[in-house]
mmCIF file of C-alpha atoms and ligand atoms in Angstrom:
data_model
loop_
_atom_site.group_PDB
_atom_site.id
_atom_site.type_symbol
_atom_site.label_atom_id
_atom_site.label_comp_id
_atom_site.label_asym_id
_atom_site.label_seq_id
_atom_site.Cartn_x
_atom_site.Cartn_y
_atom_site.Cartn_z
ATOM 1 C CA MET A 1 -48.103 -15.340 -22.865
ATOM 2 C CA PHE A 2 -49.341 -17.038 -20.081
ATOM 3 C CA ARG A 3 -45.959 -18.055 -18.749
ATOM 4 C CA LEU A 4 -44.118 -14.471 -19.490
ATOM 5 C CA VAL A 5 -46.812 -12.877 -17.267
ATOM 6 C CA ALA A 6 -46.082 -15.273 -14.636
ATOM 7 C CA THR A 7 -42.504 -14.477 -14.669
ATOM 8 C CA ILE A 8 -42.843 -10.757 -14.720
ATOM 9 C CA SER A 9 -45.463 -11.596 -11.462
ATOM 10 C CA ALA A 10 -42.778 -13.451 -9.944
ATOM 11 C CA ILE A 11 -40.068 -10.965 -10.607
ATOM 12 C CA ALA A 12 -42.101 -8.210 -9.084
ATOM 13 C CA ALA A 13 -43.040 -10.616 -6.022
ATOM 14 C CA ALA A 14 -39.666 -11.256 -5.109
ATOM 15 C CA VAL A 15 -38.764 -7.251 -5.620
ATOM 16 C CA SER A 16 -41.162 -6.632 -3.260
ATOM 17 C CA ALA A 17 -39.870 -9.194 -0.873
ATOM 18 C CA HIS A 18 -36.773 -8.099 -0.702
ATOM 19 C CA GLY A 19 -37.667 -4.454 -0.563
ATOM 20 C CA ASP A 20 -39.489 -5.254 2.537
ATOM 21 C CA HIS A 21 -36.230 -6.062 4.162
ATOM 22 C CA GLN A 22 -34.361 -3.306 3.053
ATOM 23 C CA GLU A 23 -33.821 0.491 3.852
ATOM 24 C CA PRO A 24 -35.080 2.230 0.490
ATOM 25 C CA ILE A 25 -31.805 4.254 -0.817
ATOM 26 C CA LYS A 26 -32.124 7.780 0.574
ATOM 27 C CA ALA A 27 -29.804 9.569 -2.071
ATOM 28 C CA GLY A 28 -27.669 9.078 -5.133
ATOM 29 C CA PRO A 29 -27.936 8.961 -8.923
ATOM 30 C CA HIS A 30 -29.630 5.549 -9.080
ATOM 31 C CA ASN A 31 -32.092 5.662 -6.005
ATOM 32 C CA ASN A 32 -35.076 5.155 -8.093
ATOM 33 C CA LEU A 33 -33.858 2.070 -9.950
ATOM 34 C CA TRP A 34 -35.843 -0.837 -8.723
ATOM 35 C CA TYR A 35 -32.626 -3.369 -8.924
ATOM 36 C CA ASN A 36 -30.473 -0.958 -6.307
ATOM 37 C CA THR A 37 -33.309 -2.294 -3.847
ATOM 38 C CA LEU A 38 -32.164 -5.753 -3.960
ATOM 39 C CA PRO A 39 -29.983 -6.745 -1.076
ATOM 40 C CA GLY A 40 -26.537 -7.869 -0.326
ATOM 41 C CA ASP A 41 -24.399 -7.691 -2.895
ATOM 42 C CA GLY A 42 -21.145 -6.503 -0.736
ATOM 43 C CA GLY A 43 -20.912 -3.107 -2.690
ATOM 44 C CA THR A 44 -22.124 0.195 -1.658
ATOM 45 C CA GLN A 45 -26.203 0.463 -1.566
ATOM 46 C CA ALA A 46 -26.054 2.619 -5.218
ATOM 47 C CA ASP A 47 -23.707 0.319 -6.558
ATOM 48 C CA SER A 48 -22.655 -3.685 -7.020
ATOM 49 C CA VAL A 49 -18.929 -4.462 -6.850
ATOM 50 C CA PHE A 50 -18.197 -4.595 -10.534
ATOM 51 C CA SER A 51 -20.060 -1.341 -11.088
ATOM 52 C CA GLY A 52 -19.761 2.240 -10.245
ATOM 53 C CA ILE A 53 -16.466 4.306 -9.847
ATOM 54 C CA SER A 54 -13.354 2.577 -8.765
ATOM 55 C CA THR A 55 -11.728 3.127 -4.949
ATOM 56 C CA PHE A 56 -9.781 0.785 -2.776
ATOM 57 C CA GLY A 57 -12.072 -1.992 -1.978
ATOM 58 C CA ARG A 58 -14.925 0.548 -2.808
ATOM 59 C CA ILE A 59 -14.698 2.538 0.153
ATOM 60 C CA ALA A 60 -15.703 5.972 0.244
ATOM 61 C CA TYR A 61 -13.662 8.573 -1.806
ATOM 62 C CA SER A 62 -13.393 11.951 -0.904
ATOM 63 C CA PRO A 63 -11.154 14.390 -2.781
ATOM 64 C CA CYS A 64 -9.025 15.473 0.540
ATOM 65 C CA LEU A 65 -6.559 17.773 -1.314
ATOM 66 C CA ALA A 66 -9.415 19.757 -2.300
ATOM 67 C CA THR A 67 -11.180 19.834 1.314
ATOM 68 C CA GLU A 68 -9.702 19.398 4.812
ATOM 69 C CA ASP A 69 -13.256 18.921 6.110
ATOM 70 C CA VAL A 70 -13.199 14.948 5.897
ATOM 71 C CA LYS A 71 -11.731 13.232 8.775
ATOM 72 C CA TYR A 72 -9.712 9.774 8.385
ATOM 73 C CA ASP A 73 -7.715 7.357 10.562
ATOM 74 C CA ILE A 74 -6.367 5.404 7.516
ATOM 75 C CA ALA A 75 -6.360 7.112 3.829
ATOM 76 C CA PHE A 76 -5.570 5.936 0.718
ATOM 77 C CA ILE A 77 -4.118 8.216 -1.967
ATOM 78 C CA GLY A 78 -2.238 7.455 -5.560
ATOM 79 C CA ALA A 79 0.656 8.629 -6.686
ATOM 80 C CA PRO A 80 0.676 8.229 -10.676
ATOM 81 C CA PHE A 81 4.318 8.882 -11.252
ATOM 82 C CA ASP A 82 6.488 6.579 -13.748
ATOM 83 C CA THR A 83 9.093 9.167 -15.256
ATOM 84 C CA GLY A 84 11.901 7.281 -12.546
ATOM 85 C CA THR A 85 11.705 4.192 -14.385
ATOM 86 C CA SER A 86 14.859 1.922 -15.857
ATOM 87 C CA TYR A 87 12.983 -0.427 -17.763
ATOM 88 C CA ARG A 88 9.475 -0.820 -18.370
ATOM 89 C CA PRO A 89 7.356 2.612 -18.046
ATOM 90 C CA GLY A 90 3.583 2.224 -17.206
ATOM 91 C CA ALA A 91 3.102 2.640 -13.275
ATOM 92 C CA ARG A 92 1.378 5.882 -13.660
ATOM 93 C CA PHE A 93 -1.649 3.624 -14.030
ATOM 94 C CA GLY A 94 -0.556 1.579 -10.963
ATOM 95 C CA PRO A 95 -3.236 3.384 -8.729
ATOM 96 C CA SER A 96 -6.393 3.006 -10.582
ATOM 97 C CA GLY A 97 -5.258 -0.649 -11.605
ATOM 98 C CA ILE A 98 -5.113 -1.447 -8.325
ATOM 99 C CA ARG A 99 -8.194 0.011 -7.144
ATOM 100 C CA GLN A 100 -9.946 -2.078 -10.020
ATOM 101 C CA GLY A 101 -7.978 -5.241 -8.685
ATOM 102 C CA SER A 102 -9.644 -4.566 -5.018
ATOM 103 C CA ARG A 103 -13.082 -4.394 -6.070
ATOM 104 C CA ARG A 104 -13.938 -8.043 -4.837
ATOM 105 C CA LEU A 105 -11.806 -7.233 -1.282
ATOM 106 C CA ASN A 106 -15.122 -7.023 0.635
ATOM 107 C CA LEU A 107 -17.606 -8.766 -1.224
ATOM 108 C CA TYR A 108 -18.321 -10.928 1.756
ATOM 109 C CA GLY A 109 -17.918 -8.410 4.334
ATOM 110 C CA GLY A 110 -13.961 -8.414 4.287
ATOM 111 C CA TYR A 111 -13.412 -10.062 7.386
ATOM 112 C CA ASN A 112 -9.495 -11.358 7.572
ATOM 113 C CA VAL A 113 -9.954 -15.081 8.218
ATOM 114 C CA PRO A 114 -6.076 -15.520 9.350
ATOM 115 C CA LEU A 115 -5.816 -12.406 11.328
ATOM 116 C CA GLY A 116 -9.131 -12.178 12.966
ATOM 117 C CA ALA A 117 -10.310 -8.659 12.121
ATOM 118 C CA ASN A 118 -12.094 -6.951 9.786
ATOM 119 C CA PRO A 119 -10.399 -3.685 8.255
ATOM 120 C CA PHE A 120 -13.620 -2.431 6.741
ATOM 121 C CA ASN A 121 -15.567 -2.927 9.833
ATOM 122 C CA SER A 122 -13.571 -1.329 12.733
ATOM 123 C CA TRP A 123 -13.236 1.492 14.946
ATOM 124 C CA ALA A 124 -11.076 2.982 11.926
ATOM 125 C CA THR A 125 -12.457 5.644 9.004
ATOM 126 C CA VAL A 126 -10.715 4.203 5.896
ATOM 127 C CA ILE A 127 -11.490 6.481 2.814
ATOM 128 C CA ASP A 128 -9.664 6.670 -0.662
ATOM 129 C CA CYS A 129 -8.371 10.332 -1.123
ATOM 130 C CA GLY A 130 -7.860 9.720 -4.916
ATOM 131 C CA ASP A 131 -4.944 10.891 -6.493
ATOM 132 C CA ILE A 132 -2.219 13.358 -6.144
ATOM 133 C CA PRO A 133 -2.204 15.285 -9.250
ATOM 134 C CA VAL A 134 1.623 14.413 -10.577
ATOM 135 C CA THR A 135 3.015 15.935 -13.755
ATOM 136 C CA SER A 136 4.643 13.584 -16.271
ATOM 137 C CA TYR A 137 6.947 16.538 -17.818
ATOM 138 C CA ASP A 138 9.134 17.608 -14.904
ATOM 139 C CA ASN A 139 10.483 14.892 -12.622
ATOM 140 C CA ALA A 140 11.565 17.441 -10.071
ATOM 141 C CA TRP A 141 8.457 19.371 -10.029
ATOM 142 C CA ALA A 142 6.650 15.829 -9.370
ATOM 143 C CA ILE A 143 8.640 14.638 -6.610
ATOM 144 C CA HIS A 144 7.942 17.852 -5.077
ATOM 145 C CA GLN A 145 3.959 17.743 -5.831
ATOM 146 C CA ILE A 146 4.237 13.975 -4.180
ATOM 147 C CA GLU A 147 5.688 15.006 -1.101
ATOM 148 C CA GLU A 148 3.423 18.059 -0.403
ATOM 149 C CA GLY A 149 0.414 16.280 -1.517
ATOM 150 C CA HIS A 150 1.157 13.053 0.713
ATOM 151 C CA ASN A 151 2.318 15.572 3.569
ATOM 152 C CA SER A 152 -1.047 17.345 3.339
ATOM 153 C CA ILE A 153 -2.997 14.095 4.197
ATOM 154 C CA LEU A 154 -0.281 13.024 6.646
ATOM 155 C CA MET A 155 -0.330 16.104 8.889
ATOM 156 C CA ARG A 156 -4.310 16.082 9.876
ATOM 157 C CA GLU A 157 -5.747 15.170 12.837
ATOM 158 C CA PRO A 158 -7.408 11.880 13.132
ATOM 159 C CA MET A 159 -10.767 10.868 13.438
ATOM 160 C CA THR A 160 -9.986 8.784 16.557
ATOM 161 C CA ASN A 161 -8.282 9.899 19.620
ATOM 162 C CA ALA A 162 -6.992 13.249 17.727
ATOM 163 C CA SER A 163 -6.325 14.807 20.963
ATOM 164 C CA ALA A 164 -4.097 12.122 22.553
ATOM 165 C CA PRO A 165 -0.294 12.071 22.447
ATOM 166 C CA GLY A 166 0.856 9.879 19.846
ATOM 167 C CA PRO A 167 4.401 8.646 18.236
ATOM 168 C CA SER A 168 5.124 11.875 15.970
ATOM 169 C CA LYS A 169 8.085 14.090 16.381
ATOM 170 C CA LYS A 170 5.735 16.508 18.078
ATOM 171 C CA GLY A 171 3.989 13.850 20.047
ATOM 172 C CA LYS A 172 0.933 14.041 18.145
ATOM 173 C CA THR A 173 -1.763 11.158 16.503
ATOM 174 C CA LEU A 174 -1.735 11.206 13.077
ATOM 175 C CA PRO A 175 -3.535 9.051 10.692
ATOM 176 C CA ARG A 176 -1.854 6.436 8.786
ATOM 177 C CA VAL A 177 -1.671 7.008 4.783
ATOM 178 C CA ILE A 178 -1.396 3.978 2.239
ATOM 179 C CA THR A 179 0.228 5.366 -0.985
ATOM 180 C CA LEU A 180 -0.500 3.385 -4.461
ATOM 181 C CA GLY A 181 2.463 4.008 -6.742
ATOM 182 C CA GLY A 182 4.054 4.906 -9.146
ATOM 183 C CA ASP A 183 7.743 3.601 -9.968
ATOM 184 C CA HIS A 184 9.469 3.090 -6.706
ATOM 185 C CA THR A 185 10.977 6.503 -6.828
ATOM 186 C CA ILE A 186 7.825 8.082 -5.281
ATOM 187 C CA THR A 187 9.570 6.684 -1.771
ATOM 188 C CA LEU A 188 11.891 9.328 -1.590
ATOM 189 C CA PRO A 189 9.116 11.877 -1.568
ATOM 190 C CA LEU A 190 7.014 9.956 0.781
ATOM 191 C CA LEU A 191 10.025 9.394 3.176
ATOM 192 C CA ARG A 192 10.671 13.146 3.248
ATOM 193 C CA SER A 193 6.993 13.533 4.252
ATOM 194 C CA MET A 194 7.684 11.184 6.873
ATOM 195 C CA ASN A 195 10.710 12.601 8.198
ATOM 196 C CA ARG A 196 8.581 15.843 8.623
ATOM 197 C CA ALA A 197 6.180 14.126 10.596
ATOM 198 C CA TYR A 198 8.318 11.461 12.708
ATOM 199 C CA GLY A 199 12.046 11.973 12.215
ATOM 200 C CA PRO A 200 14.279 9.440 10.731
ATOM 201 C CA ILE A 201 12.177 6.262 10.152
ATOM 202 C CA THR A 202 12.859 2.529 9.838
ATOM 203 C CA VAL A 203 11.721 0.932 6.783
ATOM 204 C CA ILE A 204 10.877 -2.450 5.793
ATOM 205 C CA HIS A 205 11.299 -3.025 2.141
ATOM 206 C CA PHE A 206 9.927 -5.840 0.284
ATOM 207 C CA ASP A 207 11.763 -6.124 -3.223
ATOM 208 C CA SER A 208 13.762 -7.956 -5.489
ATOM 209 C CA HIS A 209 16.267 -5.122 -5.730
ATOM 210 C CA LEU A 210 18.050 -3.220 -3.194
ATOM 211 C CA ASP A 211 17.283 0.644 -4.569
ATOM 212 C CA THR A 212 20.114 1.780 -2.711
ATOM 213 C CA TRP A 213 22.304 1.997 -5.500
ATOM 214 C CA ARG A 214 24.934 4.736 -5.930
ATOM 215 C CA PRO A 215 23.610 7.302 -9.114
ATOM 216 C CA LYS A 216 27.073 6.827 -10.653
ATOM 217 C CA VAL A 217 26.268 3.074 -10.642
ATOM 218 C CA PHE A 218 22.643 2.694 -11.487
ATOM 219 C CA GLY A 219 21.911 5.233 -14.375
ATOM 220 C CA GLY A 220 25.012 7.176 -14.339
ATOM 221 C CA ALA A 221 23.787 10.225 -13.020
ATOM 222 C CA PRO A 222 24.423 12.640 -16.250
ATOM 223 C CA THR A 223 22.289 15.562 -14.397
ATOM 224 C CA HIS A 224 21.439 15.881 -10.657
ATOM 225 C CA GLN A 225 17.713 14.956 -11.625
ATOM 226 C CA ALA A 226 18.859 11.747 -13.667
ATOM 227 C CA SER A 227 20.254 10.703 -10.290
ATOM 228 C CA ILE A 228 16.725 10.420 -8.266
ATOM 229 C CA ASN A 229 15.468 7.155 -9.868
ATOM 230 C CA HIS A 230 13.840 4.153 -8.942
ATOM 231 C CA GLY A 231 16.879 2.434 -8.419
ATOM 232 C CA THR A 232 18.659 5.257 -6.384
ATOM 233 C CA TYR A 233 16.236 6.488 -3.926
ATOM 234 C CA PHE A 234 16.988 4.942 -0.978
ATOM 235 C CA TRP A 235 20.490 6.060 -1.221
ATOM 236 C CA HIS A 236 19.305 9.383 -1.632
ATOM 237 C CA ALA A 237 16.842 8.879 1.515
ATOM 238 C CA SER A 238 20.194 7.461 3.109
ATOM 239 C CA GLN A 239 22.311 10.648 2.437
ATOM 240 C CA GLU A 240 19.484 12.926 3.394
ATOM 241 C CA GLY A 241 19.280 11.173 6.961
ATOM 242 C CA LEU A 242 15.514 10.340 6.458
ATOM 243 C CA LEU A 243 16.438 6.481 7.523
ATOM 244 C CA LYS A 244 16.856 5.689 11.143
ATOM 245 C CA ASN A 245 20.282 3.880 11.449
ATOM 246 C CA ASP A 246 20.900 0.647 11.061
ATOM 247 C CA THR A 247 17.558 -0.470 11.516
ATOM 248 C CA ASN A 248 15.943 -0.806 8.158
ATOM 249 C CA ILE A 249 15.933 -4.405 6.402
ATOM 250 C CA HIS A 250 15.226 -5.497 2.663
ATOM 251 C CA ALA A 251 13.224 -8.896 2.009
ATOM 252 C CA GLY A 252 12.971 -10.577 -1.176
ATOM 253 C CA ILE A 253 16.115 -9.558 -3.108
ATOM 254 C CA ARG A 254 17.362 -11.419 -5.737
ATOM 255 C CA THR A 255 18.912 -8.792 -8.146
ATOM 256 C CA THR A 256 22.151 -9.215 -10.410
ATOM 257 C CA LEU A 257 24.709 -6.611 -9.007
ATOM 258 C CA SER A 258 27.485 -4.509 -10.317
ATOM 259 C CA GLY A 259 29.435 -6.211 -7.986
ATOM 260 C CA LEU A 260 29.312 -7.357 -4.334
ATOM 261 C CA SER A 261 30.568 -3.624 -3.539
ATOM 262 C CA ASP A 262 26.635 -2.873 -4.395
ATOM 263 C CA TYR A 263 26.037 -5.085 -0.866
ATOM 264 C CA GLU A 264 28.864 -3.126 1.124
ATOM 265 C CA ASN A 265 27.179 0.057 -0.357
ATOM 266 C CA ASP A 266 23.765 -1.303 1.179
ATOM 267 C CA GLY A 267 25.064 -2.032 4.353
ATOM 268 C CA TYR A 268 26.412 1.589 4.569
ATOM 269 C CA CYS A 269 22.843 3.127 3.944
ATOM 270 C CA GLY A 270 21.545 1.227 7.186
ATOM 271 C CA PHE A 271 20.023 -1.812 5.562
ATOM 272 C CA GLN A 272 20.203 -5.888 6.601
ATOM 273 C CA ILE A 273 19.459 -7.858 3.573
ATOM 274 C CA VAL A 274 16.888 -10.959 3.257
ATOM 275 C CA GLU A 275 17.165 -13.128 -0.086
ATOM 276 C CA ALA A 276 14.584 -14.349 -1.688
ATOM 277 C CA ARG A 277 15.967 -17.500 -1.782
ATOM 278 C CA GLU A 278 16.136 -17.791 1.941
ATOM 279 C CA ILE A 279 12.647 -19.244 1.799
ATOM 280 C CA ASP A 280 14.093 -22.297 0.718
ATOM 281 C CA THR A 281 15.656 -22.730 3.793
ATOM 282 C CA ILE A 282 14.627 -21.234 6.587
ATOM 283 C CA GLY A 283 10.602 -20.636 5.008
ATOM 284 C CA THR A 284 8.382 -17.781 6.045
ATOM 285 C CA GLU A 285 8.544 -18.104 9.802
ATOM 286 C CA GLY A 286 12.309 -17.787 9.386
ATOM 287 C CA ILE A 287 11.964 -14.605 7.173
ATOM 288 C CA ILE A 288 9.529 -13.019 9.781
ATOM 289 C CA LYS A 289 11.833 -13.527 12.665
ATOM 290 C CA LYS A 290 14.338 -11.658 10.636
ATOM 291 C CA ILE A 291 12.459 -8.899 10.108
ATOM 292 C CA ARG A 292 11.002 -8.921 13.244
ATOM 293 C CA ASP A 293 14.296 -8.856 15.031
ATOM 294 C CA ARG A 294 15.668 -6.130 12.937
ATOM 295 C CA VAL A 295 12.958 -3.584 13.540
ATOM 296 C CA GLY A 296 11.427 -4.473 16.879
ATOM 297 C CA THR A 297 8.108 -3.306 17.969
ATOM 298 C CA GLU A 298 8.614 -0.072 19.505
ATOM 299 C CA GLN A 299 9.248 2.320 16.860
ATOM 300 C CA PRO A 300 7.160 3.816 14.015
ATOM 301 C CA VAL A 301 8.182 1.952 10.649
ATOM 302 C CA TYR A 302 7.561 2.757 7.477
ATOM 303 C CA LEU A 303 6.496 -0.221 4.630
ATOM 304 C CA SER A 304 7.370 -0.140 1.216
ATOM 305 C CA ILE A 305 6.480 -3.023 -1.122
ATOM 306 C CA ASP A 306 7.505 -3.463 -4.579
ATOM 307 C CA ILE A 307 5.474 -5.524 -6.416
ATOM 308 C CA ASP A 308 8.306 -7.446 -7.868
ATOM 309 C CA THR A 309 8.918 -9.285 -4.594
ATOM 310 C CA LEU A 310 6.427 -11.638 -6.338
ATOM 311 C CA ASP A 311 7.799 -13.902 -8.716
ATOM 312 C CA PRO A 312 6.440 -12.726 -12.287
ATOM 313 C CA ALA A 313 4.392 -15.893 -12.619
ATOM 314 C CA PHE A 314 1.980 -13.973 -10.173
ATOM 315 C CA ALA A 315 2.660 -10.415 -10.727
ATOM 316 C CA PRO A 316 4.088 -10.157 -14.500
ATOM 317 C CA ALA A 317 2.925 -6.218 -14.583
ATOM 318 C CA THR A 318 5.908 -4.707 -13.352
ATOM 319 C CA GLY A 319 8.988 -2.311 -14.262
ATOM 320 C CA THR A 320 11.748 -4.580 -13.946
ATOM 321 C CA PRO A 321 10.497 -8.228 -13.356
ATOM 322 C CA GLU A 322 12.628 -10.576 -11.761
ATOM 323 C CA THR A 323 12.477 -14.544 -11.812
ATOM 324 C CA GLY A 324 12.994 -16.536 -8.450
ATOM 325 C CA GLY A 325 10.377 -14.605 -6.381
ATOM 326 C CA TRP A 326 8.004 -15.476 -3.564
ATOM 327 C CA SER A 327 4.126 -16.479 -4.478
ATOM 328 C CA THR A 328 1.614 -14.502 -3.444
ATOM 329 C CA ARG A 329 0.483 -16.603 -0.528
ATOM 330 C CA GLU A 330 3.751 -16.440 0.725
ATOM 331 C CA LEU A 331 3.981 -12.763 0.704
ATOM 332 C CA ARG A 332 0.829 -12.159 2.290
ATOM 333 C CA THR A 333 1.976 -14.817 4.807
ATOM 334 C CA ILE A 334 5.394 -12.827 5.642
ATOM 335 C CA ILE A 335 3.217 -9.611 5.898
ATOM 336 C CA ARG A 336 0.932 -11.278 8.497
ATOM 337 C CA GLY A 337 3.766 -12.291 10.219
ATOM 338 C CA LEU A 338 4.697 -8.042 11.056
ATOM 339 C CA GLU A 339 1.465 -7.772 13.460
ATOM 340 C CA GLY A 340 2.076 -5.969 16.071
ATOM 341 C CA ILE A 341 5.001 -3.802 14.394
ATOM 342 C CA LYS A 342 3.934 -0.174 14.387
ATOM 343 C CA LEU A 343 3.293 0.610 10.663
ATOM 344 C CA VAL A 344 2.552 4.144 10.458
ATOM 345 C CA ALA A 345 2.386 4.451 6.898
ATOM 346 C CA ALA A 346 2.816 2.458 3.735
ATOM 347 C CA ASP A 347 3.194 2.061 -0.116
ATOM 348 C CA ILE A 348 3.000 -0.222 -2.882
ATOM 349 C CA VAL A 349 4.738 0.408 -6.066
ATOM 350 C CA GLU A 350 5.786 -0.827 -9.734
ATOM 351 C CA VAL A 351 2.115 -1.591 -10.422
ATOM 352 C CA ALA A 352 2.043 -1.406 -14.419
ATOM 353 C CA PRO A 353 -1.113 -2.838 -15.660
ATOM 354 C CA ALA A 354 -0.409 -2.607 -19.401
ATOM 355 C CA TYR A 355 1.604 -5.621 -18.744
ATOM 356 C CA ASP A 356 -0.955 -7.627 -16.646
ATOM 357 C CA THR A 357 -2.790 -10.771 -17.822
ATOM 358 C CA ASN A 358 -6.262 -10.279 -18.624
ATOM 359 C CA ALA A 359 -7.308 -12.043 -15.580
ATOM 360 C CA GLU A 360 -5.752 -9.131 -13.264
ATOM 361 C CA LEU A 361 -3.230 -11.242 -11.637
ATOM 362 C CA THR A 362 -0.736 -8.191 -10.689
ATOM 363 C CA THR A 363 -3.535 -5.603 -9.707
ATOM 364 C CA MET A 364 -5.112 -8.276 -7.639
ATOM 365 C CA ALA A 365 -1.891 -9.537 -5.877
ATOM 366 C CA ALA A 366 -1.322 -5.572 -5.258
ATOM 367 C CA ALA A 367 -4.802 -5.217 -3.742
ATOM 368 C CA ASP A 368 -4.924 -8.617 -1.811
ATOM 369 C CA THR A 369 -1.502 -7.494 -0.141
ATOM 370 C CA LEU A 370 -2.518 -4.131 1.058
ATOM 371 C CA TYR A 371 -5.644 -5.958 2.750
ATOM 372 C CA GLU A 372 -3.102 -7.684 4.673
ATOM 373 C CA VAL A 373 -1.306 -4.422 5.699
ATOM 374 C CA MET A 374 -4.369 -2.438 6.250
ATOM 375 C CA THR A 375 -5.914 -5.072 8.803
ATOM 376 C CA LEU A 376 -2.438 -5.153 10.454
ATOM 377 C CA MET A 377 -2.515 -1.083 10.864
ATOM 378 C CA VAL A 378 -6.648 -1.454 12.092
ATOM 379 C CA MET A 379 -5.336 -4.644 14.283
ATOM 380 C CA ASN A 380 -2.927 -2.118 16.391
ATOM 381 C CA GLY A 381 -5.290 0.519 17.047
ATOM 382 C CA PRO A 382 -5.230 4.087 17.029
ATOM 383 C CA LEU A 383 -1.371 5.554 16.761
ATOM 384 C CA SER A 384 -2.181 6.856 20.373
ATOM 385 C CA GLU A 385 -2.633 3.260 21.698
ATOM 386 C CA MET A 386 0.371 1.596 19.527
ATOM 387 C CA SER A 387 3.049 1.769 22.364
ATOM 388 C CA LYS A 388 0.880 -0.464 24.437
ATOM 389 C CA LYS A 389 -0.223 -2.648 22.141
ATOM 390 C CA GLY A 390 3.306 -2.850 20.389
ATOM 391 C CA VAL A 391 4.551 -4.036 23.576
ATOM 392 C CA ASP A 392 2.192 -6.839 24.406
ATOM 393 C CA ALA A 393 2.568 -8.361 20.808
ATOM 394 C CA LYS A 394 6.264 -8.678 21.344
ATOM 395 C CA GLU A 395 5.991 -10.419 24.538
ATOM 396 C CA GLU A 396 4.064 -12.878 22.751
ATOM 397 C CA ILE A 397 6.517 -14.311 20.321
HETATM 398 MN MN1 MN B 401 12.078 -3.665 -7.615
#
């Protein structure tokens, strides 16, 4: 009995001691729980990293599509759509899976050692806007919903330097948007939205597949709607003039083809190809150089990442896995090599958590990859300042 009392006293003393160092929680449903007065577990004051509702990296949630009152510099938004998939469905659960996989990102504060910056503690206001409501019964309507939802978030005044000129078509500074897919079809409505803001845009595309297939080749196009899917969306984007001519590049490609004409068609769509196996000869540095040489640092760039860029050993939970891919370490290194490129928006797609390991390999890889992307965006400063920064970065190479 004495030992029990002594233990309780010790706990009470420890809680009291911690309480001396910690601001009391002022609001929230858990504010009366003594253990939430304990300091420093990396989460919000009301929750630890392993409790509470998931947002990307445990950043603040705001239902941006329901209100225009909230301001941000970088917004995460989910597009839970997977009815354009040719093989394994399930990417509609990608946004919630990636958020779950991202919980521990800022447990120790979130400082990115190789890039020397902290995307969770910077000039930028970063929030999670939740998901765009997407119907699973009508692809045409879903694609329309994704374009309009994305555009609503993209076209607002950012928190920082809202009145300064920026790189949009109208010369404005806009916030950046990172979209959590969703199968890769979503990139078509996202590029339509980007086109309304920036005009034709340069794309860096990480994938094991080309995704420029002509609809007759991929899926057979029995109807117009069937012609728009996760293997053809870049063909449509090219036809619609959404891609800036001959400045786009794929990296990580290793798919089988209907024939070499697929590569010719890819060139017509405005892409250069970096094969996954090139890493064996030119390494990550060689791949980074090819991408940088292709897109430069002067123009706005859209970044689209299919998680199947990674080998299925590292990311098994995806729609169309291809062996022979890069490791998570290699992809993260290559993405960090894009420092100084004007990333104005990004997506990560084809994360289908139902096929993941119990250890959350794929959702964790997606979250960590986006951590590199958001760090690059923060390092570039507000879009109003990107021109100067971009030139500086180019000179350093
Ligand atoms: Mn793919």
